[in-house]
């Protein structure tokens, strides 16, 4: 998917393997000070400032990628250099993500492996491994990858728009990603998935759904994960997400029953249908992340591990004016 978004073509087996190796290599080359920066901050800190701190520390270690410092037209005149820094940025985000989760949970850091995929290394560094094999669970990797195919690119979303605003001054991709992370965490963007999870927790039981629906209609509650700026009907990503959830049935998720009860009640209520309010990807997507093993507060960061591919493709297009494939 990453190669497809960047280049607009399906990769060959050789290209896939080359991309995997380069991402793994760049993960190993991320300076230790990046993790140390994160580990020196309070463990109870929200993931957002920890991620911003980690990415900022990484950027401070590679001043040669900053156009204002090195070469103002470095990325417009050298597309191969742009491609290299894109991969370094994606690799650095994976390391930062893993360090943030490890630090917040107080679990040992696990280094990336040259023999694993991007998602496998992401899980390994984040501590999402089978205690017996010390490797990520294949089913959960598959679910994360399939969900990533739905999340990697979604047009001119806020995270992309913020990236392009920052890129308009010919800024490097790490700086653009930092601005994108800050924008994406709000409850009206990637934070909506985390907010949806917390709202469902407050509802508690399916039996409480009718009262919750009435409070929404009265303007006393907000239903996160419903409605979309683009889709006036059902978000086409919802049913594939529900299909992914079928592979995570070994995980007890009582709030999923609450979500299904809300959808059933809203489908029968004209208040929602007349306003074009239907579930979007955030409504059920949070259960994919929690089913895999991520904590609710890590959901926006996990979503960015998917969307970073589309974000970098937009940045590349802006710098090189090359083709970008949009996934409808």
Tab-separated table of C-alpha atoms in Angstrom:
chain	number	residue	atom	x	y	z
A	1	UNK	CA	0.000	0.000	0.000
A	2	UNK	CA	2.803	2.433	0.874
A	3	UNK	CA	4.528	1.919	-2.478
A	4	UNK	CA	1.206	2.222	-4.288
A	5	UNK	CA	0.423	5.564	-2.666
A	6	UNK	CA	3.909	6.978	-3.224
A	7	UNK	CA	4.476	5.799	-6.777
A	8	UNK	CA	0.990	5.106	-8.131
A	9	UNK	CA	1.941	1.570	-9.198
A	10	UNK	CA	1.685	-1.868	-7.630
A	11	UNK	CA	5.105	-2.960	-6.392
A	12	UNK	CA	6.914	-6.040	-7.587
A	13	UNK	CA	8.017	-8.637	-5.058
A	14	UNK	CA	11.532	-7.198	-5.248
A	15	UNK	CA	10.277	-3.667	-4.607
A	16	UNK	CA	8.228	-4.856	-1.614
A	17	UNK	CA	11.244	-6.550	-0.081
A	18	UNK	CA	13.502	-3.558	-0.744
A	19	UNK	CA	10.985	-1.239	0.924
A	20	UNK	CA	10.655	-3.561	3.921
A	21	UNK	CA	14.434	-3.746	4.367
A	22	UNK	CA	14.951	-0.004	4.093
A	23	UNK	CA	12.225	0.779	6.641
A	24	UNK	CA	13.684	-1.754	9.069
A	25	UNK	CA	17.184	-0.367	8.554
A	26	UNK	CA	16.053	3.211	9.126
A	27	UNK	CA	14.253	2.125	12.316
A	28	UNK	CA	17.507	0.759	13.658
A	29	UNK	CA	19.302	3.995	12.747
A	30	UNK	CA	17.015	6.222	14.834
A	31	UNK	CA	19.343	7.723	17.510
A	32	UNK	CA	18.945	6.454	21.071
A	33	UNK	CA	18.388	10.007	22.272
A	34	UNK	CA	14.932	9.897	20.681
A	35	UNK	CA	13.843	7.106	23.028
A	36	UNK	CA	15.695	8.700	25.933
A	37	UNK	CA	13.776	11.936	25.386
A	38	UNK	CA	10.488	10.060	25.669
A	39	UNK	CA	11.618	7.956	28.635
A	40	UNK	CA	12.652	11.095	30.546
A	41	UNK	CA	9.132	12.535	30.446
A	42	UNK	CA	6.354	11.667	32.939
A	43	UNK	CA	4.960	8.204	32.272
A	44	UNK	CA	1.358	9.308	32.771
A	45	UNK	CA	1.636	11.953	30.056
A	46	UNK	CA	-0.847	11.726	27.179
A	47	UNK	CA	0.664	10.025	24.112
A	48	UNK	CA	0.407	13.211	22.024
A	49	UNK	CA	3.101	15.331	23.726
A	50	UNK	CA	5.324	12.260	24.014
A	51	UNK	CA	5.062	11.661	20.269
A	52	UNK	CA	5.689	15.315	19.493
A	53	UNK	CA	8.725	15.274	21.785
A	54	UNK	CA	10.094	12.143	20.153
A	55	UNK	CA	9.658	13.446	16.617
A	56	UNK	CA	11.186	16.800	17.571
A	57	UNK	CA	14.171	15.034	19.108
A	58	UNK	CA	14.591	13.025	15.911
A	59	UNK	CA	14.466	16.141	13.746
A	60	UNK	CA	17.088	17.781	15.951
A	61	UNK	CA	19.419	14.867	15.177
A	62	UNK	CA	19.136	15.226	11.394
A	63	UNK	CA	19.505	18.954	10.591
A	64	UNK	CA	20.577	18.139	7.034
A	65	UNK	CA	16.949	17.307	6.116
A	66	UNK	CA	15.741	20.810	7.056
A	67	UNK	CA	15.623	22.931	3.871
A	68	UNK	CA	16.159	26.229	5.674
A	69	UNK	CA	19.358	24.811	7.176
A	70	UNK	CA	20.685	22.703	4.325
A	71	UNK	CA	19.283	23.553	0.892
A	72	UNK	CA	16.071	25.441	0.196
A	73	UNK	CA	15.231	23.357	-2.881
A	74	UNK	CA	16.573	20.011	-1.704
A	75	UNK	CA	13.285	18.175	-2.225
A	76	UNK	CA	12.131	19.897	-5.420
A	77	UNK	CA	15.353	19.125	-7.286
A	78	UNK	CA	16.192	15.747	-5.736
A	79	UNK	CA	13.137	13.478	-5.614
A	80	UNK	CA	15.272	10.491	-4.572
A	81	UNK	CA	16.413	12.437	-1.543
A	82	UNK	CA	12.766	13.227	-0.792
A	83	UNK	CA	11.932	9.523	-1.000
A	84	UNK	CA	14.748	8.673	1.396
A	85	UNK	CA	13.597	11.202	3.991
A	86	UNK	CA	10.009	9.987	3.655
A	87	UNK	CA	11.116	6.471	4.614
A	88	UNK	CA	13.234	7.831	7.452
A	89	UNK	CA	10.223	9.788	8.728
A	90	UNK	CA	7.920	6.769	8.633
A	91	UNK	CA	10.553	4.623	10.348
A	92	UNK	CA	11.104	7.258	13.025
A	93	UNK	CA	7.377	7.460	13.717
A	94	UNK	CA	7.251	3.698	14.280
A	95	UNK	CA	10.127	3.914	16.775
A	96	UNK	CA	8.548	6.877	18.562
A	97	UNK	CA	5.193	5.105	18.693
A	98	UNK	CA	6.755	1.989	20.173
A	99	UNK	CA	8.773	3.981	22.692
A	100	UNK	CA	5.703	5.932	23.808
A	101	UNK	CA	3.622	2.825	24.503
A	102	UNK	CA	6.520	1.012	26.168
A	103	UNK	CA	7.221	4.009	28.395
A	104	UNK	CA	3.598	4.588	29.376
A	105	UNK	CA	3.123	0.919	30.311
A	106	UNK	CA	6.522	0.579	31.963
A	107	UNK	CA	7.486	-2.423	29.837
A	108	UNK	CA	10.959	-3.228	28.447
A	109	UNK	CA	11.960	-1.712	25.140
A	110	UNK	CA	12.280	-4.167	22.238
A	111	UNK	CA	14.486	-3.152	19.319
A	112	UNK	CA	13.281	-3.443	15.714
A	113	UNK	CA	14.456	-6.375	13.621
A	114	UNK	CA	15.853	-6.303	10.093
A	115	UNK	CA	13.837	-9.435	9.377
A	116	UNK	CA	10.384	-8.067	10.214
A	117	UNK	CA	7.838	-5.988	8.328
A	118	UNK	CA	6.909	-2.426	9.201
A	119	UNK	CA	3.831	-3.502	11.146
A	120	UNK	CA	5.656	-6.392	12.832
A	121	UNK	CA	8.355	-4.029	14.051
A	122	UNK	CA	5.726	-1.512	15.132
A	123	UNK	CA	4.057	-4.173	17.285
A	124	UNK	CA	7.378	-5.457	18.612
A	125	UNK	CA	8.588	-2.029	19.718
A	126	UNK	CA	5.184	-1.300	21.263
A	127	UNK	CA	5.331	-4.516	23.276
A	128	UNK	CA	2.432	-6.190	21.472
A	129	UNK	CA	4.027	-9.625	21.254
A	130	UNK	CA	3.033	-13.136	22.220
A	131	UNK	CA	4.699	-13.920	25.574
A	132	UNK	CA	5.612	-17.409	24.377
A	133	UNK	CA	7.003	-16.645	20.923
A	134	UNK	CA	8.120	-13.039	21.542
A	135	UNK	CA	6.639	-12.220	18.164
A	136	UNK	CA	3.477	-10.341	17.174
A	137	UNK	CA	0.336	-12.449	16.783
A	138	UNK	CA	-0.232	-13.069	13.025
A	139	UNK	CA	-4.005	-12.624	13.286
A	140	UNK	CA	-3.673	-9.251	14.971
A	141	UNK	CA	-1.049	-8.152	12.477
A	142	UNK	CA	-3.428	-9.152	9.680
A	143	UNK	CA	-6.299	-7.184	11.244
A	144	UNK	CA	-4.078	-4.130	11.694
A	145	UNK	CA	-2.845	-4.384	8.107
A	146	UNK	CA	-6.347	-4.771	6.670
A	147	UNK	CA	-7.567	-1.821	8.684
A	148	UNK	CA	-4.525	0.085	7.463
A	149	UNK	CA	-5.632	-0.447	3.875
A	150	UNK	CA	-8.826	1.417	4.774
A	151	UNK	CA	-7.046	4.159	6.743
A	152	UNK	CA	-3.865	4.858	4.800
A	153	UNK	CA	-5.414	7.520	2.579
A	154	UNK	CA	-8.683	9.421	2.835
A	155	UNK	CA	-8.386	12.518	0.701
A	156	UNK	CA	-8.022	16.052	2.044
A	157	UNK	CA	-8.596	15.210	5.697
A	158	UNK	CA	-7.438	17.657	8.367
A	159	UNK	CA	-4.161	15.811	8.963
A	160	UNK	CA	-3.331	16.074	5.250
A	161	UNK	CA	-4.501	19.676	4.991
A	162	UNK	CA	-2.290	20.613	7.955
A	163	UNK	CA	0.626	18.822	6.338
A	164	UNK	CA	0.206	20.753	3.110
A	165	UNK	CA	-0.165	24.087	4.904
A	166	UNK	CA	3.140	23.380	6.650
A	167	UNK	CA	4.687	22.088	3.421
A	168	UNK	CA	3.724	25.296	1.616
A	169	UNK	CA	6.873	26.891	3.037
A	170	UNK	CA	8.871	23.968	1.562
A	171	UNK	CA	9.281	22.312	4.952
A	172	UNK	CA	10.774	18.862	5.561
A	173	UNK	CA	8.449	15.858	6.079
A	174	UNK	CA	9.286	15.427	9.776
A	175	UNK	CA	8.163	18.977	10.552
A	176	UNK	CA	5.042	18.431	8.473
A	177	UNK	CA	4.290	15.221	10.349
A	178	UNK	CA	4.678	17.016	13.676
A	179	UNK	CA	2.034	19.551	12.652
A	180	UNK	CA	-0.192	16.760	11.365
A	181	UNK	CA	0.052	14.802	14.631
A	182	UNK	CA	-0.987	17.864	16.623
A	183	UNK	CA	-3.990	18.501	14.386
A	184	UNK	CA	-5.087	14.878	14.174
A	185	UNK	CA	-5.374	14.335	17.910
A	186	UNK	CA	-8.444	16.566	18.319
A	187	UNK	CA	-11.851	14.952	19.018
A	188	UNK	CA	-13.127	16.018	15.590
A	189	UNK	CA	-10.428	14.049	13.739
A	190	UNK	CA	-8.459	10.967	14.859
A	191	UNK	CA	-9.352	11.741	18.438
A	192	UNK	CA	-12.966	10.943	17.499
A	193	UNK	CA	-12.173	7.235	17.666
A	194	UNK	CA	-10.842	7.548	21.201
A	195	UNK	CA	-13.777	9.810	22.110
A	196	UNK	CA	-16.235	7.263	20.701
A	197	UNK	CA	-14.719	4.560	22.891
A	198	UNK	CA	-15.016	6.733	25.997
A	199	UNK	CA	-18.600	7.766	25.167
A	200	UNK	CA	-19.618	4.118	24.820
A	201	UNK	CA	-17.983	3.404	28.156
A	202	UNK	CA	-20.154	6.083	29.734
A	203	UNK	CA	-23.296	4.488	28.271
A	204	UNK	CA	-22.210	1.242	29.886
A	205	UNK	CA	-24.928	-1.236	28.905
A	206	UNK	CA	-27.205	-1.796	25.878
A	207	UNK	CA	-30.180	-1.207	28.177
A	208	UNK	CA	-29.027	2.402	28.640
A	209	UNK	CA	-29.027	3.137	24.899
A	210	UNK	CA	-32.647	4.445	24.599
A	211	UNK	CA	-32.008	7.096	27.266
A	212	UNK	CA	-28.672	7.969	25.618
A	213	UNK	CA	-30.399	8.421	22.240
A	214	UNK	CA	-32.934	10.799	23.792
A	215	UNK	CA	-30.143	12.845	25.382
A	216	UNK	CA	-28.453	13.134	21.993
A	217	UNK	CA	-31.671	14.385	20.406
A	218	UNK	CA	-32.103	16.877	23.239
A	219	UNK	CA	-28.592	18.223	22.662
A	220	UNK	CA	-27.334	16.996	26.025
A	221	UNK	CA	-24.917	14.409	24.602
A	222	UNK	CA	-22.682	14.224	21.532
A	223	UNK	CA	-22.449	10.994	19.580
A	224	UNK	CA	-18.890	10.612	18.327
A	225	UNK	CA	-18.418	8.351	15.328
A	226	UNK	CA	-21.645	9.364	13.601
A	227	UNK	CA	-21.931	11.484	10.498
A	228	UNK	CA	-19.192	12.444	8.045
A	229	UNK	CA	-18.327	15.517	6.019
A	230	UNK	CA	-18.140	13.436	2.835
A	231	UNK	CA	-20.506	10.512	3.310
A	232	UNK	CA	-24.198	11.352	3.627
A	233	UNK	CA	-25.056	7.689	3.927
A	234	UNK	CA	-23.247	4.787	5.507
A	235	UNK	CA	-19.480	5.200	5.540
A	236	UNK	CA	-18.279	2.500	3.087
A	237	UNK	CA	-15.489	1.565	5.488
A	238	UNK	CA	-17.872	0.478	8.240
A	239	UNK	CA	-18.838	-2.959	6.932
A	240	UNK	CA	-15.229	-3.972	6.112
A	241	UNK	CA	-14.296	-2.900	9.644
A	242	UNK	CA	-17.035	-5.102	11.061
A	243	UNK	CA	-15.615	-7.941	8.975
A	244	UNK	CA	-12.204	-7.374	10.561
A	245	UNK	CA	-13.789	-7.494	14.011
A	246	UNK	CA	-14.993	-11.030	13.303
A	247	UNK	CA	-11.346	-12.118	13.455
A	248	UNK	CA	-10.994	-10.591	16.922
A	249	UNK	CA	-13.848	-12.420	18.606
A	250	UNK	CA	-11.444	-14.011	21.096
A	251	UNK	CA	-11.241	-10.611	22.795
A	252	UNK	CA	-14.080	-9.745	25.168
A	253	UNK	CA	-15.390	-6.313	24.141
A	254	UNK	CA	-18.713	-5.679	25.904
A	255	UNK	CA	-18.882	-2.119	24.555
A	256	UNK	CA	-19.249	-3.532	21.044
A	257	UNK	CA	-22.748	-4.664	22.030
A	258	UNK	CA	-23.476	-1.094	23.134
A	259	UNK	CA	-22.292	0.259	19.763
A	260	UNK	CA	-24.449	-2.229	17.874
A	261	UNK	CA	-27.456	-1.280	20.011
A	262	UNK	CA	-26.880	2.412	19.231
A	263	UNK	CA	-26.685	1.729	15.499
A	264	UNK	CA	-29.870	-0.353	15.635
A	265	UNK	CA	-31.746	2.341	17.571
A	266	UNK	CA	-30.473	5.193	15.388
A	267	UNK	CA	-31.423	3.323	12.210
A	268	UNK	CA	-35.058	3.332	13.335
A	269	UNK	CA	-35.096	6.982	14.398
A	270	UNK	CA	-35.917	9.715	11.874
A	271	UNK	CA	-33.806	12.181	13.840
A	272	UNK	CA	-30.698	10.470	12.475
A	273	UNK	CA	-31.868	9.433	9.015
A	274	UNK	CA	-33.258	12.863	8.098
A	275	UNK	CA	-29.954	14.433	9.065
A	276	UNK	CA	-27.895	11.897	7.165
A	277	UNK	CA	-26.313	10.612	10.360
A	278	UNK	CA	-24.902	7.117	10.043
A	279	UNK	CA	-21.918	5.331	11.604
A	280	UNK	CA	-18.519	6.299	10.258
A	281	UNK	CA	-15.211	4.457	10.488
A	282	UNK	CA	-14.477	5.930	13.933
A	283	UNK	CA	-17.578	4.370	15.486
A	284	UNK	CA	-16.471	0.766	15.036
A	285	UNK	CA	-12.805	1.354	14.250
A	286	UNK	CA	-11.924	1.853	17.897
A	287	UNK	CA	-12.827	-1.797	18.539
A	288	UNK	CA	-10.227	-2.965	16.037
A	289	UNK	CA	-7.518	-1.145	17.982
A	290	UNK	CA	-8.684	-2.226	21.430
A	291	UNK	CA	-9.265	-5.756	20.137
A	292	UNK	CA	-5.664	-5.849	18.955
A	293	UNK	CA	-4.496	-4.684	22.358
A	294	UNK	CA	-4.083	-0.900	22.215
A	295	UNK	CA	-5.342	1.262	25.046
A	296	UNK	CA	-8.027	3.853	24.128
A	297	UNK	CA	-5.615	6.753	24.586
A	298	UNK	CA	-3.212	5.164	22.046
A	299	UNK	CA	-5.864	4.886	19.324
A	300	UNK	CA	-5.143	8.230	17.573
A	301	UNK	CA	-1.428	7.402	17.487
A	302	UNK	CA	-2.168	3.933	16.101
A	303	UNK	CA	-4.376	5.467	13.420
A	304	UNK	CA	-1.511	7.754	12.433
A	305	UNK	CA	0.682	4.689	11.958
A	306	UNK	CA	-1.728	3.924	9.103
A	307	UNK	CA	-2.403	7.422	7.785
A	308	UNK	CA	1.258	8.438	7.763
A	309	UNK	CA	1.555	6.637	4.431
A	310	UNK	CA	-1.059	8.839	2.779
A	311	UNK	CA	0.288	11.932	4.519
A	312	UNK	CA	3.772	11.295	3.139
A	313	UNK	CA	2.360	10.629	-0.335
A	314	UNK	CA	0.616	14.007	-0.297
A	315	UNK	CA	3.827	15.687	0.872
A	316	UNK	CA	5.770	14.002	-1.933
A	317	UNK	CA	3.215	15.075	-4.514
A	318	UNK	CA	3.372	18.649	-3.268
A	319	UNK	CA	7.169	18.735	-3.435
A	320	UNK	CA	7.605	16.869	-6.701
A	321	UNK	CA	4.260	17.448	-8.386
A	322	UNK	CA	4.081	13.730	-9.060
A	323	UNK	CA	1.056	11.446	-9.275
A	324	UNK	CA	-0.811	10.563	-6.091
A	325	UNK	CA	-3.298	7.719	-6.085
A	326	UNK	CA	-6.344	8.515	-3.962
A	327	UNK	CA	-8.204	5.599	-2.411
A	328	UNK	CA	-11.933	6.229	-2.655
